[in-house]
Amino acid sequence: MGILTASLPKERKSLRQLLSEDRPHVICNDGTPHHFKRRELEYLANIVGSEGAGELLLPILIELAPSSSEASIALGGAELKVVERILGMEPTVREGRIILYRPQVAALRKALRTATQYSLAARAD
Amino acid sequence: MSQQRLIRVRPTKIELIRLKRRLSLAKRVHGIVKDRLLILTMEFLQVAKENVELRERLVEKMAEAYRALGLAQGHHGSERLDAECLVTGRDLKISSRTKNVMGVRCPMLEAEGIKRGAAERGYLLFDTSAYLDEAARLFEESLEIMVELGELKKTLDLLGFEIGRAKRVTNALEHILIPRIMASIKYLQMKFEEREREEKVRLKRLKIILSRR
């Protein structure tokens, strides 16, 4: 069971904090570091600007429910701006979450391979 | 269908309760492992697609680079070009770190300073042509793609290995453990029903004996 949460960060860091680090990383639940590519961080900084950099928490968690074709991201500080820019369209927002479809998830992961992470939605049963 | 092997347990009610709990846990774990497998497969396919795209880009870039090198060679001559290239040698700084994808620790390679300006390459600018600059630029770009491709290739290997492992766990749960527990539960239930029937017969028999007295 622990392997599912192993890849999730113990604590997320703001983009500003990560940009100031020499080796930008967060510590995962299993104690291993998850590093970010500086190129991706700089790309995100370009999108959100200096104000958004303090609000955007990384890694962005993409919550997946394998039984459904939808994935979602919790709406935080600047996530909507990032998703909008990468997808080139306004995504659906429902109940405080950005709703993504599988091809959109793939596009997002391709652009931000280290700045995003998957998390598994709890099953109803 | 071959007869299902049973888990060796004492035929008691407490064992039946234990087995039922074990079955519900096994089913939950099976669901979770299957979900994880699905996500890993999705990620694997994405990485594989990117891998193909990057490989195609590398082939194109290398073809362009060799074409440019051919032109530079034609312009300067092989010996002169070799002499110029001798001074451009350097060590590359590639840092290797890790990223975590659904519990799989994948490498993350970052090359620093592969691309250089024409003045930083080491050869004399006034003594060489723009053909050489172009060839050097294209080879540097190819090198960057190679580093990225290396990272993707290793990620693909690790994800593939993990998918295989997750599949084995899912199959073991689906085809061995869960059916075995279910068969054991069924066996215990049948055993208890049998005991109940025996008990009933015994009571009836006792009743008849008592009524005869």
Coordinates of C-alpha atoms in Angstrom, one line a residue:
Chain A
M1 CA 0.0 0.0 0.0
G2 CA 2.8 2.3 0.9
I3 CA 4.2 2.3 -2.7
L4 CA 1.2 4.3 -3.8
T5 CA 2.0 7.2 -1.6
A6 CA 5.8 6.7 -1.8
S7 CA 6.1 9.1 -4.8
L8 CA 4.0 11.8 -3.2
P9 CA 5.9 14.7 -1.6
K10 CA 5.9 15.0 2.2
E11 CA 5.7 18.8 1.7
R12 CA 5.4 20.8 -1.4
K13 CA 7.5 23.8 -2.1
S14 CA 6.7 27.1 -3.8
L15 CA 8.2 27.8 -7.2
R16 CA 10.0 30.8 -5.7
Q17 CA 11.7 28.6 -3.0
L18 CA 12.7 26.0 -5.6
L19 CA 14.2 28.6 -7.9
S20 CA 16.4 29.8 -5.1
E21 CA 17.7 26.3 -4.4
D22 CA 20.9 25.1 -5.9
R23 CA 19.5 21.6 -6.5
P24 CA 15.7 22.1 -6.5
H25 CA 14.0 19.1 -5.0
V26 CA 11.3 17.9 -2.6
I27 CA 11.4 14.9 -0.3
C28 CA 9.0 12.1 -1.0
N29 CA 7.1 10.0 1.5
D30 CA 9.6 7.2 1.1
G31 CA 12.4 9.6 2.0
T32 CA 13.9 9.8 -1.5
P33 CA 14.4 13.1 -3.2
H34 CA 12.4 14.1 -6.3
H35 CA 14.4 16.6 -8.3
F36 CA 13.1 19.3 -10.6
K37 CA 14.5 20.3 -13.9
R38 CA 15.6 23.9 -13.8
R39 CA 14.4 24.4 -17.4
E40 CA 10.9 23.5 -16.3
L41 CA 11.0 25.8 -13.3
E42 CA 12.2 28.7 -15.4
Y43 CA 9.4 27.9 -17.9
L44 CA 6.8 28.0 -15.1
A45 CA 8.3 31.2 -13.7
N46 CA 7.8 32.7 -17.2
I47 CA 4.2 31.7 -17.1
V48 CA 3.2 32.7 -13.6
G49 CA 5.4 35.7 -13.1
S50 CA 7.0 36.9 -9.9
E51 CA 3.7 37.1 -7.9
G52 CA 2.5 33.6 -8.9
A53 CA 5.9 32.1 -8.1
G54 CA 5.2 32.4 -4.4
E55 CA 1.7 30.8 -4.8
L56 CA 2.4 28.0 -7.1
L57 CA 3.2 24.8 -5.1
L58 CA 5.3 22.1 -6.7
P59 CA 5.0 19.4 -7.8
I60 CA 1.5 19.9 -9.2
L61 CA -0.5 16.8 -8.2
I62 CA -2.6 15.3 -11.0
E63 CA -5.2 13.1 -9.3
L64 CA -6.2 10.1 -11.5
A65 CA -9.1 7.8 -11.1
P66 CA -8.4 4.8 -13.3
S67 CA -12.0 3.9 -13.6
S68 CA -12.8 7.3 -15.0
S69 CA -11.4 9.1 -18.1
E70 CA -11.0 12.3 -16.1
A71 CA -8.1 13.5 -14.0
S72 CA -8.1 16.6 -11.9
I73 CA -5.8 19.2 -10.3
A74 CA -6.7 21.0 -7.1
L75 CA -7.2 24.7 -7.8
G76 CA -4.5 26.6 -5.9
G77 CA -2.7 29.8 -6.6
A78 CA -1.5 29.7 -10.2
E79 CA -2.3 26.2 -11.5
L80 CA -5.1 27.4 -13.8
K81 CA -2.7 29.8 -15.5
V82 CA -0.1 27.1 -16.0
V83 CA -2.7 24.6 -17.4
E84 CA -4.2 27.2 -19.6
R85 CA -0.9 28.2 -21.2
I86 CA 0.3 24.6 -21.7
L87 CA -2.9 23.3 -23.2
G88 CA -3.6 26.5 -25.1
M89 CA -7.2 26.5 -24.0
E90 CA -9.3 27.2 -21.0
P91 CA -9.8 24.0 -19.0
T92 CA -13.0 23.0 -17.3
V93 CA -13.2 24.0 -13.6
R94 CA -15.6 22.1 -11.4
E95 CA -16.0 22.1 -7.6
G96 CA -12.6 23.8 -7.1
R97 CA -10.7 21.4 -9.3
I98 CA -9.4 21.7 -12.8
I99 CA -10.8 18.8 -14.9
L100 CA -8.4 17.2 -17.4
Y101 CA -8.9 14.5 -20.0
R102 CA -6.4 11.8 -20.7
P103 CA -4.8 13.6 -23.8
Q104 CA -4.6 16.8 -21.8
V105 CA -2.8 14.9 -19.0
A106 CA -0.3 13.6 -21.5
A107 CA 0.3 17.1 -22.9
L108 CA 0.8 18.4 -19.4
R109 CA 3.2 15.6 -18.4
K110 CA 5.2 16.1 -21.6
A111 CA 5.7 19.8 -20.8
L112 CA 6.3 19.3 -17.1
R113 CA 7.7 15.9 -16.5
T114 CA 9.3 16.7 -13.1
A115 CA 7.0 19.5 -12.0
T116 CA 3.9 17.3 -12.0
Q117 CA 3.2 14.0 -10.2
Y118 CA 0.4 11.5 -10.3
S119 CA -1.7 10.7 -7.3
L120 CA -4.3 8.0 -7.2
A121 CA -7.9 9.0 -6.3
A122 CA -9.4 6.9 -3.6
R123 CA -11.9 4.2 -4.8
A124 CA -15.5 4.5 -3.8
D125 CA -15.8 0.7 -2.9
Chain B
M1 CA -11.0 -27.1 -14.6
S2 CA -8.4 -28.4 -12.2
Q3 CA -9.3 -28.6 -8.5
Q4 CA -8.4 -25.4 -6.6
R5 CA -5.8 -25.9 -4.0
L6 CA -6.9 -24.9 -0.5
I7 CA -5.2 -23.0 2.2
R8 CA -4.5 -25.3 5.1
V9 CA -6.6 -24.0 8.0
R10 CA -8.3 -25.6 11.0
P11 CA -12.1 -25.8 10.3
T12 CA -13.2 -23.4 12.9
K13 CA -15.5 -20.3 12.7
I14 CA -12.7 -18.0 13.7
E15 CA -10.6 -19.2 10.8
L16 CA -13.6 -18.6 8.5
I17 CA -13.8 -15.0 9.8
R18 CA -10.1 -14.6 9.3
L19 CA -10.3 -15.9 5.7
K20 CA -13.1 -13.6 4.9
R21 CA -11.1 -10.6 6.2
R22 CA -8.1 -11.8 4.2
L23 CA -10.2 -12.0 1.1
S24 CA -11.6 -8.5 1.4
L25 CA -8.0 -7.2 1.9
A26 CA -6.7 -9.2 -1.1
K27 CA -9.5 -7.8 -3.3
R28 CA -8.7 -4.2 -2.2
V29 CA -4.9 -4.7 -2.8
H30 CA -5.7 -6.2 -6.2
G31 CA -7.8 -3.1 -7.1
I32 CA -5.0 -0.7 -6.0
V33 CA -2.2 -2.6 -7.7
K34 CA -4.3 -2.8 -10.9
D35 CA -4.9 1.0 -10.7
R36 CA -1.2 1.6 -10.3
L37 CA -0.5 -0.7 -13.2
L38 CA -2.8 1.3 -15.3
I39 CA -1.1 4.6 -14.5
L40 CA 2.4 3.0 -15.0
T41 CA 1.3 1.7 -18.4
M42 CA -0.1 5.1 -19.3
E43 CA 3.2 6.8 -18.4
F44 CA 5.1 4.1 -20.2
L45 CA 3.2 4.7 -23.4
Q46 CA 3.7 8.5 -23.1
V47 CA 7.5 8.0 -22.6
A48 CA 7.7 5.5 -25.4
K49 CA 6.0 8.0 -27.8
E50 CA 8.3 10.8 -26.7
N51 CA 11.2 8.5 -27.1
V52 CA 10.3 7.8 -30.7
E53 CA 9.8 11.5 -31.5
L54 CA 13.1 12.4 -29.9
R55 CA 14.9 9.6 -31.8
E56 CA 13.5 11.0 -35.1
R57 CA 14.6 14.5 -34.1
L58 CA 18.1 13.2 -33.3
V59 CA 18.4 11.4 -36.7
E60 CA 17.4 14.6 -38.5
K61 CA 19.7 16.7 -36.5
M62 CA 22.7 14.3 -37.0
A63 CA 22.0 14.2 -40.7
E64 CA 22.1 18.0 -40.8
A65 CA 25.2 18.1 -38.7
Y66 CA 27.1 15.7 -40.9
R67 CA 26.0 17.6 -44.0
A68 CA 27.4 20.8 -42.4
L69 CA 30.6 19.0 -41.4
G70 CA 31.0 17.8 -45.0
L71 CA 30.7 21.3 -46.2
A72 CA 33.2 22.5 -43.6
Q73 CA 35.6 19.7 -44.6
G74 CA 35.3 20.6 -48.2
H75 CA 36.1 24.2 -47.4
H76 CA 39.0 23.7 -45.0
G77 CA 40.3 20.3 -45.9
S78 CA 40.4 17.3 -43.6
E79 CA 43.8 18.0 -42.0
R80 CA 43.1 21.6 -41.2
L81 CA 39.7 20.7 -39.8
D82 CA 41.2 18.0 -37.6
A83 CA 43.7 20.5 -36.3
E84 CA 41.0 23.0 -35.5
C85 CA 38.9 20.4 -33.8
L86 CA 41.7 19.3 -31.5
V87 CA 41.5 22.6 -29.5
T88 CA 37.7 22.3 -29.1
G89 CA 37.8 19.2 -26.9
R90 CA 36.4 19.5 -23.3
D91 CA 34.7 17.6 -20.5
L92 CA 31.0 17.7 -20.4
K93 CA 29.2 18.3 -17.1
I94 CA 26.1 16.1 -16.9
S95 CA 24.4 15.9 -13.5
S96 CA 22.3 12.8 -12.7
R97 CA 19.5 13.0 -10.2
T98 CA 16.3 11.2 -9.6
K99 CA 12.6 11.8 -10.1
N100 CA 9.8 9.6 -8.7
V101 CA 7.1 8.3 -11.0
M102 CA 4.5 6.3 -9.1
G103 CA 7.1 4.8 -6.8
V104 CA 9.6 4.2 -9.6
R105 CA 12.9 6.1 -9.2
C106 CA 13.8 7.3 -12.6
P107 CA 17.0 9.1 -13.6
M108 CA 16.9 12.8 -14.5
L109 CA 19.9 14.0 -16.5
E110 CA 20.7 17.6 -16.9
A111 CA 23.6 18.7 -19.1
E112 CA 25.1 22.1 -18.4
G113 CA 26.7 24.3 -21.0
I114 CA 26.7 22.0 -24.0
K115 CA 25.8 24.9 -26.3
R116 CA 28.6 27.4 -26.7
G117 CA 29.0 30.6 -28.6
A118 CA 31.3 30.6 -31.6
A119 CA 33.9 32.5 -29.6
E120 CA 33.9 30.0 -26.7
R121 CA 34.6 26.9 -28.8
G122 CA 38.4 27.5 -28.9
Y123 CA 39.2 27.7 -32.6
L124 CA 40.3 30.9 -34.2
L125 CA 37.3 32.7 -35.6
F126 CA 39.2 34.7 -38.2
D127 CA 40.9 31.6 -39.5
T128 CA 37.8 29.5 -39.9
S129 CA 34.6 29.7 -41.9
A130 CA 30.9 29.9 -40.9
Y131 CA 30.5 26.3 -42.2
L132 CA 32.5 25.1 -39.2
D133 CA 30.4 27.2 -36.8
E134 CA 27.2 25.8 -38.2
A135 CA 28.5 22.2 -37.9
A136 CA 29.6 22.7 -34.3
R137 CA 26.3 24.3 -33.4
L138 CA 24.4 21.3 -34.9
F139 CA 26.5 18.8 -33.2
E140 CA 26.0 20.5 -29.9
E141 CA 22.3 20.5 -30.4
S142 CA 22.5 16.7 -31.2
L143 CA 24.4 16.1 -28.0
E144 CA 21.7 17.8 -26.0
I145 CA 19.1 15.6 -27.6
M146 CA 21.3 12.5 -26.9
V147 CA 21.4 13.3 -23.2
E148 CA 17.6 13.7 -23.1
L149 CA 17.2 10.5 -25.1
G150 CA 19.4 8.6 -22.6
E151 CA 17.2 9.8 -19.8
L152 CA 14.0 8.7 -21.6
K153 CA 15.5 5.3 -22.5
K154 CA 16.5 4.5 -18.9
T155 CA 13.1 5.7 -17.7
L156 CA 11.4 3.4 -20.2
D157 CA 13.5 0.4 -19.0
L158 CA 12.7 1.1 -15.4
L159 CA 9.0 1.6 -16.1
G160 CA 8.9 -1.6 -18.2
F161 CA 10.5 -3.6 -15.4
E162 CA 8.0 -2.1 -12.8
I163 CA 5.1 -2.9 -15.1
G164 CA 6.2 -6.5 -15.3
R165 CA 6.5 -6.7 -11.6
A166 CA 3.1 -5.1 -11.0
K167 CA 1.6 -7.5 -13.6
R168 CA 3.0 -10.5 -11.8
V169 CA 1.6 -9.3 -8.5
T170 CA -1.8 -8.7 -10.1
N171 CA -1.8 -12.1 -11.8
A172 CA -0.8 -13.8 -8.6
L173 CA -3.6 -12.2 -6.7
E174 CA -6.2 -12.7 -9.4
H175 CA -5.4 -16.2 -10.4
I176 CA -3.9 -17.8 -7.3
L177 CA -4.4 -16.1 -3.9
I178 CA -8.0 -14.8 -4.3
P179 CA -9.4 -18.1 -5.9
R180 CA -7.5 -20.1 -3.2
I181 CA -9.0 -18.0 -0.4
M182 CA -12.5 -18.2 -2.0
A183 CA -12.2 -22.0 -2.4
S184 CA -11.1 -22.3 1.3
I185 CA -14.0 -20.3 2.4
K186 CA -16.3 -22.4 0.4
Y187 CA -14.7 -25.6 1.8
L188 CA -15.1 -24.3 5.4
Q189 CA -18.7 -23.3 4.8
M190 CA -19.5 -26.8 3.4
K191 CA -17.8 -28.3 6.3
F192 CA -19.9 -26.3 8.8
E193 CA -23.1 -27.2 6.8
E194 CA -22.1 -30.8 7.0
R195 CA -21.6 -30.6 10.7
E196 CA -25.0 -28.9 11.1
R197 CA -26.6 -31.7 9.1
E198 CA -24.9 -34.4 11.2
E199 CA -26.0 -32.6 14.4
K200 CA -29.6 -32.5 13.1
V201 CA -29.5 -36.2 12.3
R202 CA -28.0 -37.0 15.7
L203 CA -30.8 -35.0 17.5
K204 CA -33.5 -36.7 15.5
R205 CA -32.0 -40.1 16.3
L206 CA -31.8 -39.1 20.0
K207 CA -35.4 -38.0 19.9
I208 CA -36.5 -41.4 18.5
I209 CA -34.5 -43.3 21.1
L210 CA -36.0 -41.3 23.9
S211 CA -39.5 -41.7 22.6
R212 CA -39.1 -45.5 22.4
R213 CA -38.3 -45.7 26.2

